[in-house]
mmCIF file of C-alpha atoms in Angstrom:
data_model
loop_
_atom_site.group_PDB
_atom_site.id
_atom_site.type_symbol
_atom_site.label_atom_id
_atom_site.label_comp_id
_atom_site.label_asym_id
_atom_site.label_seq_id
_atom_site.Cartn_x
_atom_site.Cartn_y
_atom_site.Cartn_z
ATOM 1 C CA MET A 1 -5.986 6.950 -25.860
ATOM 2 C CA ASN A 2 -5.432 5.286 -22.497
ATOM 3 C CA ASN A 3 -1.913 4.594 -21.378
ATOM 4 C CA THR A 4 -0.840 2.123 -18.767
ATOM 5 C CA ILE A 5 0.896 3.496 -15.695
ATOM 6 C CA ARG A 6 3.386 1.058 -14.199
ATOM 7 C CA PHE A 7 5.009 1.437 -10.817
ATOM 8 C CA PHE A 8 7.165 -0.550 -8.438
ATOM 9 C CA SER A 9 10.424 1.155 -7.497
ATOM 10 C CA THR A 10 10.218 4.341 -5.464
ATOM 11 C CA GLU A 11 12.630 5.767 -8.055
ATOM 12 C CA ASP A 12 10.129 5.337 -10.905
ATOM 13 C CA GLU A 13 8.070 8.231 -12.260
ATOM 14 C CA PHE A 14 5.082 6.956 -10.283
ATOM 15 C CA GLY A 15 7.164 5.606 -7.390
ATOM 16 C CA CYS A 16 5.085 7.599 -4.925
ATOM 17 C CA PHE A 17 2.395 4.926 -5.390
ATOM 18 C CA SER A 18 4.719 2.333 -3.847
ATOM 19 C CA ASN A 19 4.080 1.419 -0.212
ATOM 20 C CA PHE A 20 7.826 1.844 0.261
ATOM 21 C CA SER A 21 7.758 5.518 -0.803
ATOM 22 C CA ASN A 22 8.972 8.049 1.746
ATOM 23 C CA HIS A 23 5.542 9.442 2.609
ATOM 24 C CA PRO A 24 4.836 9.260 6.355
ATOM 25 C CA LEU A 25 1.256 8.807 7.523
ATOM 26 C CA LEU A 26 -0.454 10.125 10.614
ATOM 27 C CA ILE A 27 -2.981 7.472 11.602
ATOM 28 C CA GLU A 28 -4.611 6.998 14.989
ATOM 29 C CA GLY A 29 -2.375 9.680 16.506
ATOM 30 C CA GLN A 30 0.800 7.885 15.428
ATOM 31 C CA ILE A 31 3.245 8.794 12.655
ATOM 32 C CA TRP A 32 4.170 5.794 10.497
ATOM 33 C CA LYS A 33 7.281 6.128 8.314
ATOM 34 C CA THR A 34 5.573 4.593 5.279
ATOM 35 C CA SER A 35 2.298 3.014 4.275
ATOM 36 C CA GLU A 36 4.144 -0.345 4.324
ATOM 37 C CA HIS A 37 4.914 0.116 8.021
ATOM 38 C CA TYR A 38 1.267 0.724 8.853
ATOM 39 C CA TYR A 39 -0.036 -2.054 6.596
ATOM 40 C CA GLN A 40 2.285 -4.655 8.108
ATOM 41 C CA SER A 41 1.283 -3.608 11.636
ATOM 42 C CA GLN A 42 -2.394 -4.083 10.865
ATOM 43 C CA LYS A 43 -1.937 -7.814 10.340
ATOM 44 C CA PHE A 44 -1.621 -8.341 14.081
ATOM 45 C CA ASP A 45 -3.344 -7.721 17.385
ATOM 46 C CA ASP A 46 -0.050 -8.225 19.276
ATOM 47 C CA LYS A 47 0.914 -4.744 20.554
ATOM 48 C CA ASP A 48 4.601 -5.587 20.953
ATOM 49 C CA LEU A 49 4.812 -6.798 17.365
ATOM 50 C CA LYS A 50 2.998 -3.674 16.121
ATOM 51 C CA LEU A 51 5.487 -1.522 18.040
ATOM 52 C CA ALA A 52 8.413 -3.481 16.630
ATOM 53 C CA ILE A 53 7.094 -2.884 13.088
ATOM 54 C CA LEU A 54 6.565 0.815 13.824
ATOM 55 C CA ASN A 55 10.177 1.111 14.965
ATOM 56 C CA THR A 56 11.809 -0.597 11.985
ATOM 57 C CA ALA A 57 14.112 1.747 10.094
ATOM 58 C CA THR A 58 12.930 0.927 6.564
ATOM 59 C CA PRO A 59 9.794 -0.325 4.815
ATOM 60 C CA LYS A 60 11.769 -3.383 3.699
ATOM 61 C CA GLU A 61 12.448 -4.249 7.350
ATOM 62 C CA ALA A 62 8.786 -3.615 8.230
ATOM 63 C CA ALA A 63 7.712 -5.973 5.451
ATOM 64 C CA ARG A 64 10.193 -8.636 6.501
ATOM 65 C CA LEU A 65 9.036 -8.473 10.119
ATOM 66 C CA GLY A 66 5.367 -8.509 9.150
ATOM 67 C CA ARG A 67 5.823 -11.500 6.866
ATOM 68 C CA SER A 68 7.851 -13.489 9.379
ATOM 69 C CA HIS A 69 5.049 -13.865 11.935
ATOM 70 C CA LYS A 70 2.384 -15.749 10.004
ATOM 71 C CA ASP A 71 1.563 -17.655 13.198
ATOM 72 C CA LYS A 72 0.339 -14.387 14.790
ATOM 73 C CA LEU A 73 -1.821 -13.112 11.916
ATOM 74 C CA LYS A 74 -5.340 -11.984 12.733
ATOM 75 C CA SER A 75 -7.633 -14.936 12.082
ATOM 76 C CA ASN A 76 -9.621 -13.050 9.448
ATOM 77 C CA TRP A 77 -6.708 -11.137 7.904
ATOM 78 C CA GLU A 78 -7.199 -12.528 4.393
ATOM 79 C CA ASN A 79 -10.722 -11.077 4.392
ATOM 80 C CA GLN A 80 -9.620 -7.707 5.803
ATOM 81 C CA ARG A 81 -6.456 -6.928 3.887
ATOM 82 C CA TYR A 82 -8.052 -5.300 0.837
ATOM 83 C CA GLU A 83 -10.169 -2.855 2.851
ATOM 84 C CA VAL A 84 -7.252 -2.117 5.181
ATOM 85 C CA MET A 85 -5.014 -1.296 2.214
ATOM 86 C CA LYS A 86 -7.710 0.822 0.595
ATOM 87 C CA GLU A 87 -8.045 2.934 3.756
ATOM 88 C CA ILE A 88 -4.260 3.291 3.961
ATOM 89 C CA ILE A 89 -3.973 4.440 0.352
ATOM 90 C CA ARG A 90 -6.932 6.785 0.812
ATOM 91 C CA GLU A 91 -5.079 8.369 3.768
ATOM 92 C CA LYS A 92 -1.811 8.524 1.834
ATOM 93 C CA VAL A 93 -3.473 10.403 -1.017
ATOM 94 C CA LYS A 94 -5.352 12.673 1.407
ATOM 95 C CA GLN A 95 -2.253 13.536 3.443
ATOM 96 C CA HIS A 96 0.129 14.079 0.513
ATOM 97 C CA GLU A 97 -0.948 16.602 -2.111
ATOM 98 C CA ASP A 98 1.881 15.513 -4.448
ATOM 99 C CA ILE A 99 0.487 11.973 -4.573
ATOM 100 C CA LYS A 100 -3.055 13.244 -5.100
ATOM 101 C CA GLU A 101 -1.902 15.385 -8.037
ATOM 102 C CA LYS A 102 0.145 12.528 -9.493
ATOM 103 C CA LEU A 103 -2.834 10.179 -9.208
ATOM 104 C CA LEU A 104 -5.197 12.644 -10.874
ATOM 105 C CA SER A 105 -2.622 13.212 -13.637
ATOM 106 C CA THR A 106 -3.057 9.573 -14.685
ATOM 107 C CA GLY A 107 -6.434 10.386 -16.244
ATOM 108 C CA GLU A 108 -8.181 7.141 -17.129
ATOM 109 C CA SER A 109 -4.986 5.108 -17.495
ATOM 110 C CA LYS A 110 -4.761 1.631 -16.081
ATOM 111 C CA ILE A 111 -2.450 1.575 -13.044
ATOM 112 C CA ILE A 112 -0.354 -1.546 -12.512
ATOM 113 C CA GLU A 113 2.020 -2.540 -9.739
ATOM 114 C CA VAL A 114 4.784 -4.419 -11.538
ATOM 115 C CA ASN A 115 5.702 -6.670 -8.637
ATOM 116 C CA ASN A 116 7.067 -9.982 -9.908
ATOM 117 C CA ARG A 117 6.916 -11.594 -6.464
ATOM 118 C CA GLU A 118 3.383 -10.592 -5.600
ATOM 119 C CA SER A 119 0.379 -11.861 -7.538
ATOM 120 C CA TYR A 120 -2.283 -10.461 -5.204
ATOM 121 C CA TRP A 121 -1.156 -6.814 -4.864
ATOM 122 C CA GLY A 122 0.849 -6.813 -8.105
ATOM 123 C CA ILE A 123 0.875 -8.618 -11.427
ATOM 124 C CA GLY A 124 3.173 -11.438 -10.356
ATOM 125 C CA ALA A 125 5.923 -13.164 -12.288
ATOM 126 C CA ASP A 126 3.634 -14.245 -15.132
ATOM 127 C CA GLY A 127 1.942 -10.853 -15.510
ATOM 128 C CA ASN A 128 -1.471 -12.326 -14.703
ATOM 129 C CA GLY A 129 -1.671 -11.356 -11.044
ATOM 130 C CA LEU A 130 -4.674 -9.602 -9.534
ATOM 131 C CA ASN A 131 -3.011 -6.147 -9.296
ATOM 132 C CA MET A 132 -5.141 -5.208 -6.297
ATOM 133 C CA LEU A 133 -2.908 -2.266 -5.344
ATOM 134 C CA GLY A 134 -3.255 -0.792 -8.813
ATOM 135 C CA LYS A 135 -7.021 -1.318 -8.635
ATOM 136 C CA ILE A 136 -7.164 0.517 -5.308
ATOM 137 C CA PHE A 137 -5.386 3.518 -6.818
ATOM 138 C CA MET A 138 -7.841 3.510 -9.741
ATOM 139 C CA GLU A 139 -10.805 3.333 -7.330
ATOM 140 C CA ILE A 140 -9.482 6.211 -5.244
ATOM 141 C CA ARG A 141 -8.835 8.210 -8.409
ATOM 142 C CA GLN A 142 -12.524 7.779 -9.283
ATOM 143 C CA GLU A 143 -13.526 8.883 -5.761
ATOM 144 C CA LEU A 144 -11.422 12.043 -6.160
ATOM 145 C CA LYS A 145 -13.063 12.871 -9.476
ATOM 146 C CA GLN A 146 -16.582 12.676 -8.015
#
């Protein structure tokens, strides 16, 4: 029987899947406090804005800063964001054994980000969102099993 794994809050059983979880990443020689910090920075070419995102104290602040500069987004960001997130999550799982083990423990369960405000990465308010973050975790789980 397949269960459904739901995550959103970092306090949840599967909270380590959240981009806000306290799992730093070493990418391109730089330590990022969370995957949210790195993701938000990748939206831009502006080095000062990237540095400002890097230096935010919390993932919530990184998200707020990244979302408040839509005028500076990379021109092709909408087409890049999925692959960027997939690489980030791949690194997160690779760099944190606890997350890798937690992901493998999900078996064949469907993984869902229960984010009521986000219908691309999560399931949205109506529950019919695309759940792309959950899909990325399921894809990476398959990669690990092979």
